[in-house]
Tab-separated table of C-alpha atoms in Angstrom:
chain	number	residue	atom	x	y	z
A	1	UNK	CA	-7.980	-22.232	2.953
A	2	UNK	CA	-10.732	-21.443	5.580
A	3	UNK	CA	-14.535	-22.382	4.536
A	4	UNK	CA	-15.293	-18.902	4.922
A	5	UNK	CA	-12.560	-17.543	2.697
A	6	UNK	CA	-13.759	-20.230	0.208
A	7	UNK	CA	-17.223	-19.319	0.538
A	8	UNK	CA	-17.017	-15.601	0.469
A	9	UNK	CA	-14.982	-16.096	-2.493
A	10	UNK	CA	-17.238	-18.420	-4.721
A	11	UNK	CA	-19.922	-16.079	-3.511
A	12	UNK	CA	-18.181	-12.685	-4.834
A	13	UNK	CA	-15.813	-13.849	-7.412
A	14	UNK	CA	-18.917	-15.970	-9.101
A	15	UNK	CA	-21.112	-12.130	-9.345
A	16	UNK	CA	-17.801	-10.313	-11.025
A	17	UNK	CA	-17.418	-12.547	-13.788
A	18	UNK	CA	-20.615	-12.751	-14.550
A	19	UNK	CA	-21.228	-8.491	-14.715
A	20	UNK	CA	-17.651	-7.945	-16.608
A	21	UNK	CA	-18.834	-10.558	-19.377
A	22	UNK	CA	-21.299	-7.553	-19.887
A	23	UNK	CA	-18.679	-5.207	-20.021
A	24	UNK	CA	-16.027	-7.016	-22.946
A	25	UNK	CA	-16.640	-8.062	-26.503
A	26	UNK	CA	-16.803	-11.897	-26.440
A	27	UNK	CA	-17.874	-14.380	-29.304
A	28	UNK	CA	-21.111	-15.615	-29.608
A	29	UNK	CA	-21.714	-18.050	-26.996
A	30	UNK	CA	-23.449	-21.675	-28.199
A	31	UNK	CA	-27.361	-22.022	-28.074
A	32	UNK	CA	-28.899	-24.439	-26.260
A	33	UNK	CA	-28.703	-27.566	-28.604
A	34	UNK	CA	-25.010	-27.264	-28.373
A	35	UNK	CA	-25.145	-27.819	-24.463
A	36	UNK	CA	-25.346	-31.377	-25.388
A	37	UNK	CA	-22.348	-31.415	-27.676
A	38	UNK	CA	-19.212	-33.436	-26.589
A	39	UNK	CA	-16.187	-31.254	-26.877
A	40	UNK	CA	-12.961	-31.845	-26.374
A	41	UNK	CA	-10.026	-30.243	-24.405
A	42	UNK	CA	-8.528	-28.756	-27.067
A	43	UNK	CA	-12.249	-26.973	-27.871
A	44	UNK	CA	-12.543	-25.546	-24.102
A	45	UNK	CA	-8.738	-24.266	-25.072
A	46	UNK	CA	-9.607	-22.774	-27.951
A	47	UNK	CA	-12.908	-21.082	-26.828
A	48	UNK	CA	-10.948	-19.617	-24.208
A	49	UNK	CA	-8.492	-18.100	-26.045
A	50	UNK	CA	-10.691	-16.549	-28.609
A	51	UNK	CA	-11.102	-14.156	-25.693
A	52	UNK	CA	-7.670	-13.160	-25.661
A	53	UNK	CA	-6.317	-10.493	-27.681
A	54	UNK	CA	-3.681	-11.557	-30.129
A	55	UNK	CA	-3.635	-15.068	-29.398
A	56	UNK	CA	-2.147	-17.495	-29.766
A	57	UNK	CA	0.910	-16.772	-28.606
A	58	UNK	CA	4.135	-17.238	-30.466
A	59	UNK	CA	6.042	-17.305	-27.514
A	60	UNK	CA	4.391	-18.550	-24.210
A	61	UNK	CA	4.762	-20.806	-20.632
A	62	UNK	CA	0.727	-21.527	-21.657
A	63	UNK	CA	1.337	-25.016	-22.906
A	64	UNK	CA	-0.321	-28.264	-21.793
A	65	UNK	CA	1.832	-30.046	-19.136
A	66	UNK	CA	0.593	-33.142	-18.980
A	67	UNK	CA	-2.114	-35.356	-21.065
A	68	UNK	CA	-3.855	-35.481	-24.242
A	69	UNK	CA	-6.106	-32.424	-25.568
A	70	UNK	CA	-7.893	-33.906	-27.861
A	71	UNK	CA	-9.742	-36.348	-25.482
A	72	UNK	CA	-13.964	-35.383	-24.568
A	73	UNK	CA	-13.784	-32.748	-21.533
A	74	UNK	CA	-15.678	-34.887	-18.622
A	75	UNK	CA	-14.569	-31.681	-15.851
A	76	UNK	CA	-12.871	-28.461	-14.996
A	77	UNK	CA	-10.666	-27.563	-12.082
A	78	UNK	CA	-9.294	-24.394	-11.886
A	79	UNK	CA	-6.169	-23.485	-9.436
A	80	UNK	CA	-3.125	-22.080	-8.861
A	81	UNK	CA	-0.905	-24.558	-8.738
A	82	UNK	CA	-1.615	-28.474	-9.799
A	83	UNK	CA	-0.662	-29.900	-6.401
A	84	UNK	CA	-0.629	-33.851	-5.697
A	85	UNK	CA	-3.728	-32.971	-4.070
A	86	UNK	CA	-5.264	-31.150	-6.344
A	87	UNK	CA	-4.861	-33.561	-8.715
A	88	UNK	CA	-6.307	-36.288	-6.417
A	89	UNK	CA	-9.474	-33.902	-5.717
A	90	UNK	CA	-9.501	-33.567	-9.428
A	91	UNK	CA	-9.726	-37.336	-9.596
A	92	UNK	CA	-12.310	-37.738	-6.982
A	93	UNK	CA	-14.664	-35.239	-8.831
A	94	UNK	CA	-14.340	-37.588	-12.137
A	95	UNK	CA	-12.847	-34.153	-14.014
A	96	UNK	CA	-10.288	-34.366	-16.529
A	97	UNK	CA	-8.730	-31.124	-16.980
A	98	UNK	CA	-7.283	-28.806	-14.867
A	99	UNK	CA	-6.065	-25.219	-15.774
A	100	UNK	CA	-3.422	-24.112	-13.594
A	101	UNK	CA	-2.051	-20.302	-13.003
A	102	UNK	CA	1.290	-21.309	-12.031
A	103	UNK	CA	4.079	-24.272	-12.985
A	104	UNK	CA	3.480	-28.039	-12.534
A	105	UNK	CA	6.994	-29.010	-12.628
A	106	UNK	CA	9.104	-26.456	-10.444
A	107	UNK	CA	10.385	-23.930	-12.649
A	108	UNK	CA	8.970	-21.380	-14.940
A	109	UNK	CA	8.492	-23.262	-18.508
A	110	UNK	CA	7.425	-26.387	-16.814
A	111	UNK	CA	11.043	-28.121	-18.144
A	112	UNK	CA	11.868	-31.553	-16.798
A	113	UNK	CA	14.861	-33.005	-18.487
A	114	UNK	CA	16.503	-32.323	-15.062
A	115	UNK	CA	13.993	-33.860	-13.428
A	116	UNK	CA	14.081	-37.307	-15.162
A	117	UNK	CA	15.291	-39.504	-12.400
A	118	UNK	CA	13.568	-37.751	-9.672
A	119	UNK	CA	11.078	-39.243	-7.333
A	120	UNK	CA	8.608	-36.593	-6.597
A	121	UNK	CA	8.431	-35.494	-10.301
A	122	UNK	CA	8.170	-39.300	-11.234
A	123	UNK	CA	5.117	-39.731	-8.760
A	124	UNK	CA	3.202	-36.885	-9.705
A	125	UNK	CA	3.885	-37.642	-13.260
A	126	UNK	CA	2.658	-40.814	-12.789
A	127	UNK	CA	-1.079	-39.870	-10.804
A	128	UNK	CA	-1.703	-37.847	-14.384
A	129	UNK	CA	-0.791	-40.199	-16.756
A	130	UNK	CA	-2.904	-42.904	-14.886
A	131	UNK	CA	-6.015	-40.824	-14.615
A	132	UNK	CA	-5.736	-39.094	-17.898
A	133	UNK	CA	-5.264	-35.831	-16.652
A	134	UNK	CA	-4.674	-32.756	-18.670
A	135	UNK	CA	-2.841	-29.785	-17.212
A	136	UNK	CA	-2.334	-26.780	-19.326
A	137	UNK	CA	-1.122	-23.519	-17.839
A	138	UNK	CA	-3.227	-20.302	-18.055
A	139	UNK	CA	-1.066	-17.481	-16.812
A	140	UNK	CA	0.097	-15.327	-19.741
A	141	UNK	CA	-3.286	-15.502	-21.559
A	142	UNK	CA	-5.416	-14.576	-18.216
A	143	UNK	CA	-3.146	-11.414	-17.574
A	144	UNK	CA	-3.058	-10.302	-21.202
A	145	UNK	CA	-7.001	-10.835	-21.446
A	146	UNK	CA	-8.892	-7.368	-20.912
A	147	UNK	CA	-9.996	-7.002	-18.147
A	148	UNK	CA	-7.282	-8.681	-16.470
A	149	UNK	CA	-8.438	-11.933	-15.190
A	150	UNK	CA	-6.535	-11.951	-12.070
A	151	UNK	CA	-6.835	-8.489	-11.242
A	152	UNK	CA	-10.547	-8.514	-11.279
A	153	UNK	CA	-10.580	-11.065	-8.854
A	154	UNK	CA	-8.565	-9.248	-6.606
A	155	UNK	CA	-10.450	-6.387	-7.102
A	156	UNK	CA	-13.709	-7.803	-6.219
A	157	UNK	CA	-12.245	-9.652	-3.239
A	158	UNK	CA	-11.737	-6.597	-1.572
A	159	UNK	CA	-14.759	-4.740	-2.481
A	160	UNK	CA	-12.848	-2.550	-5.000
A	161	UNK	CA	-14.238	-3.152	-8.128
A	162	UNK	CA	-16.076	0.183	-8.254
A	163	UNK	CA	-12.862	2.211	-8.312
A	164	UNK	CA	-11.385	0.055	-11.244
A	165	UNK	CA	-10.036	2.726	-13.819
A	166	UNK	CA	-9.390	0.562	-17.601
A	167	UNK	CA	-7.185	3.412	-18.344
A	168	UNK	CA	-5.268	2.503	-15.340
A	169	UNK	CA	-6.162	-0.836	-14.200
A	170	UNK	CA	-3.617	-1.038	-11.488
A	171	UNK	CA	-4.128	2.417	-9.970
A	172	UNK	CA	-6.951	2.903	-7.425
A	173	UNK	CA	-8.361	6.114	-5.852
A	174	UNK	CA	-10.565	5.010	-3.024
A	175	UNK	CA	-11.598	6.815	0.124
A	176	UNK	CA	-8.543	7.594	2.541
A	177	UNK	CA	-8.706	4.611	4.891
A	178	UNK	CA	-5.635	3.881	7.633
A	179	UNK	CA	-3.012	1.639	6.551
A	180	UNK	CA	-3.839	-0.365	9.314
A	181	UNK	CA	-7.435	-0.605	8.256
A	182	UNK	CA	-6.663	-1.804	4.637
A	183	UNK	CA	-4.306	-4.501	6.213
A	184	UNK	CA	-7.246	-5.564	8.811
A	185	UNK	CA	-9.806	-5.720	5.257
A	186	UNK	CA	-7.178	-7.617	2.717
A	187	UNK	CA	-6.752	-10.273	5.480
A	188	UNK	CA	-10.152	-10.551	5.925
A	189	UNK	CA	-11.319	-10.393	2.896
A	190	UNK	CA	-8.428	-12.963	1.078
A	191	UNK	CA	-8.331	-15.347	4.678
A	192	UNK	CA	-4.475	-14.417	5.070
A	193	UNK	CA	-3.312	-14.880	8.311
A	194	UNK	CA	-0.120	-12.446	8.228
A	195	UNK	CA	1.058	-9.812	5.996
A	196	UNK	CA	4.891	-7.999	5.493
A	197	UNK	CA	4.170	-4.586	5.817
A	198	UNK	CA	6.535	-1.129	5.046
A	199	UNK	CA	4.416	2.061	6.865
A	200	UNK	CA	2.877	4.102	9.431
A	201	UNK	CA	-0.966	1.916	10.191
A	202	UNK	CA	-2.082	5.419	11.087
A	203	UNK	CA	-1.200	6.545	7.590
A	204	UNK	CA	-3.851	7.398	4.696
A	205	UNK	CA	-4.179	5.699	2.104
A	206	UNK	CA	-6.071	7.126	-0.968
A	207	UNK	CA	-4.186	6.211	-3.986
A	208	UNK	CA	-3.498	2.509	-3.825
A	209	UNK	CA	-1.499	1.002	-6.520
A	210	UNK	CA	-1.885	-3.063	-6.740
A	211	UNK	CA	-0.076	-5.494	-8.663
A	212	UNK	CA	-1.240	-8.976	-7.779
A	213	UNK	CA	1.988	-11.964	-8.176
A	214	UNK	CA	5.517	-11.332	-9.050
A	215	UNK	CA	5.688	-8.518	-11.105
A	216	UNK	CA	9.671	-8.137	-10.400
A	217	UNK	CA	11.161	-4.979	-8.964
A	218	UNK	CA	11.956	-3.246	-11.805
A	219	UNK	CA	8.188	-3.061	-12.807
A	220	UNK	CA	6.984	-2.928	-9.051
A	221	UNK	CA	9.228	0.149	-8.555
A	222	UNK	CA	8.294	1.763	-12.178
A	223	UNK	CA	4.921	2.201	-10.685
A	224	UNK	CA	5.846	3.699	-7.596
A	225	UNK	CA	7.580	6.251	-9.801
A	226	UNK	CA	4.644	6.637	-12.160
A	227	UNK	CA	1.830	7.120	-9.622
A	228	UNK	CA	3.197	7.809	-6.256
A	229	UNK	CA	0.924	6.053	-4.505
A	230	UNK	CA	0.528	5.925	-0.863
A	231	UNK	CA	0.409	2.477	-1.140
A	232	UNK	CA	1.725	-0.331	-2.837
A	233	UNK	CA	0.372	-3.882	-2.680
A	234	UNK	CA	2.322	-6.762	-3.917
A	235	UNK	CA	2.119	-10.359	-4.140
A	236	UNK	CA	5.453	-11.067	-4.112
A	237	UNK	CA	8.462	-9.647	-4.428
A	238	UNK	CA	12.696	-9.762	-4.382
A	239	UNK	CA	13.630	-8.407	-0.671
A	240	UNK	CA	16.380	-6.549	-2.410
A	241	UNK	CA	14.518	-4.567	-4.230
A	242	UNK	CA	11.456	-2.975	-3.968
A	243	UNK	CA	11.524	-2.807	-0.340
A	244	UNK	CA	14.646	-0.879	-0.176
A	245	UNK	CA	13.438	1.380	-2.939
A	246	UNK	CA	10.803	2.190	-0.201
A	247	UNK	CA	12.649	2.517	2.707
A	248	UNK	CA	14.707	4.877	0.987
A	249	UNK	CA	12.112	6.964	0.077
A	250	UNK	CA	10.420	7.123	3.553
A	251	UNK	CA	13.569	7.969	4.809
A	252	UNK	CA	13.445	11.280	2.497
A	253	UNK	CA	10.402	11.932	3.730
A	254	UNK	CA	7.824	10.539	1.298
A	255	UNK	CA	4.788	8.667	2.466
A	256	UNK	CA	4.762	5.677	0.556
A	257	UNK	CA	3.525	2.372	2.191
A	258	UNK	CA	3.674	-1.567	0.859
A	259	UNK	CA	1.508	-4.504	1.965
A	260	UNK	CA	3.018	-7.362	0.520
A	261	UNK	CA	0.135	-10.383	0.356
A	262	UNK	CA	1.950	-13.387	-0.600
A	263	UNK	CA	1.640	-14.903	-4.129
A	264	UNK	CA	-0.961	-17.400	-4.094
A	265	UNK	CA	-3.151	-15.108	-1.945
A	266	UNK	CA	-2.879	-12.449	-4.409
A	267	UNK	CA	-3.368	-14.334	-7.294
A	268	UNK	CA	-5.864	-17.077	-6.250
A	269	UNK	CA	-9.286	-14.913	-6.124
A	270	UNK	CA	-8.425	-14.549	-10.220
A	271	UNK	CA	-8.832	-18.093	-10.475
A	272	UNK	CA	-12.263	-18.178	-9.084
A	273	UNK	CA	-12.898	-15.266	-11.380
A	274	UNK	CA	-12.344	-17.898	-14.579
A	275	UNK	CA	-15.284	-20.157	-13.609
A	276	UNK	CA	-18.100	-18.331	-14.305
A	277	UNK	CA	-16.317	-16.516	-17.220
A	278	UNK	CA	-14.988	-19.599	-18.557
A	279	UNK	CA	-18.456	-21.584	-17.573
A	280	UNK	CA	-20.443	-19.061	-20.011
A	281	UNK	CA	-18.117	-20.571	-22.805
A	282	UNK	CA	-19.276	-24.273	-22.165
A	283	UNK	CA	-22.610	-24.454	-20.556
A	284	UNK	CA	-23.426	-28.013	-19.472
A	285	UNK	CA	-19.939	-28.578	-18.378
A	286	UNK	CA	-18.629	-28.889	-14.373
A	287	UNK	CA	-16.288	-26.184	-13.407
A	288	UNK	CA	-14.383	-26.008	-10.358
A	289	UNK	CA	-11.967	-23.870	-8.491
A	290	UNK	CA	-9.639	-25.970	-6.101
A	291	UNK	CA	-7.310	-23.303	-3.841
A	292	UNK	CA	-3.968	-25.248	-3.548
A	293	UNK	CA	-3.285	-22.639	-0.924
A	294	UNK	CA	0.025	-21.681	0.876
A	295	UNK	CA	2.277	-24.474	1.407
A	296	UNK	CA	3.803	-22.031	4.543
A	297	UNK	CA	2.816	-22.373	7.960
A	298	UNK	CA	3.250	-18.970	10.408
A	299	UNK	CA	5.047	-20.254	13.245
């Protein structure tokens, strides 16, 4: 990630969460004599998800990954995925604890029994148990908190957060702007350096639908159906699917774009978004956002 992308991010991202904390119900937050209070891991857990309507989950992938919770908190790292080298910057910054958007181990629910004998599980394993490092995975609780978490990130990335609807987060009504102008702004704006894109750039796009990650293609094209946007943007998606959903519907005629952004870049700026919100929770405590970034190179 660029300096400038990190820096316009901390900047913008750090200003959201701090004006949507006066827009949700939260808990009390601790007085001053309690900045001086030890917690532990498991406290910072909880605290968060006292935020989170109807948790805790019966069924989640929001379990810790790696380390023991009940140890003091000495640091926070936020991030989207707990990289070798995010866990080494996490070492070098004497934190403790790093919440992660996305899987440690490779696949979904963070299993490893099939990993057991490999070498690059082994090693990273290893660099967490020798530091004391606790990973636990914030992904289902961020998206079901209200506002979502990631969204509002995304959202104030691009400068959209004025047309946020709550009745419907994921639909936007902004002033018609080329498609070619709101691909020029989103790579700006989130420091990607090439998009996929489905459209006309001359296009206008008014109604902009956005669903940050992986959403699938079922639920990807159930909102094309529901709002006909002009525009879809994705994170990510299955090239069998929503794509083709969209060509076929150009090819009848319909103008209905999609700016696909990449997963981490579409999901990332949410991250930055739980600092401040999270840091209101534990005054007193060092929170940082690492960007593991994209592990692609455009060639």
């Amino acid at each position: 990630m660029s300096i400038r992308r990190r820096e316009f991010l901390t900047t913008a991202l750090t200003a959201l969460a701090g004006s949507s904390l006066l827009m949700m119900p939260h808990p009390a937050l601790a007085g001053s004599d309690e900045r001086q209070e030890e917690l532990t891991i498991r406290q910072v857990i909880d605290r968060m998800l006292a935020d989170i309507p109807g948790a805790p989950f019966g069924q989640t992938v929001d379990t810790v990954k790696s380390g023991n919770i009940n140890q003091p908190v000495k640091g926070i790292v936020t991030t989207m995925f707990a990289t070798d080298t995010v866990i080494e910057k996490t070492i070098q910054l004497g934190a403790n604890f790093i919440i992660a958007h996305e899987p440690t181990f490779y696949n979904h629910s963070d299993e490893t029994d099939w990993l057991k004998d490999d070498k690059v599980f082994l090693a990273k394993k290893a660099l967490l148990d020798q530091h004391g490092i606790v990973v636990w995975r914030f992904h289902d609780y961020l998206h079901a908190h209200r506002p979502d978490g990631v969204l509002m990130g995304v959202l104030t990335a691009m400068g959209w957060l004025p047309y946020y609807n709550q009745q419907e987060p994921h639909l936007l009504t902004v002033p018609a702007i080329p498609l070619g102008d709101v691909i020029k702004k989103a790579k700006k704006q989130l420091g990607i350096p090439k998009v996929k894109v489905i459209g006309n750039l001359t296009q206008s796009c008014k109604r902009i639908v956005i669903s940050p990650g992986a959403a699938g293609g079922r639920s990807q094209i159930g909102q094309l159906q529901k709002y006909q946007p002009d525009l879809l943007i994705v994170g990510e998606l299955n090239e069998w699917e929503t794509p083709e959903y969209i060509r076929d519907a150009r090819h009848l005629g319909v103008k209905m774009s999609l700016l696909v952004l990449g997963h981490s870049a579409s999901e990332e700026p949410g991250l930055q978004w739980v600092v401040a919100w999270l840091q209101n929770k534990v005054p007193g405590i060092k929170i940082t956002h690492i960007p593991s970034g994209d592990p692609f190179s455009w060639i």
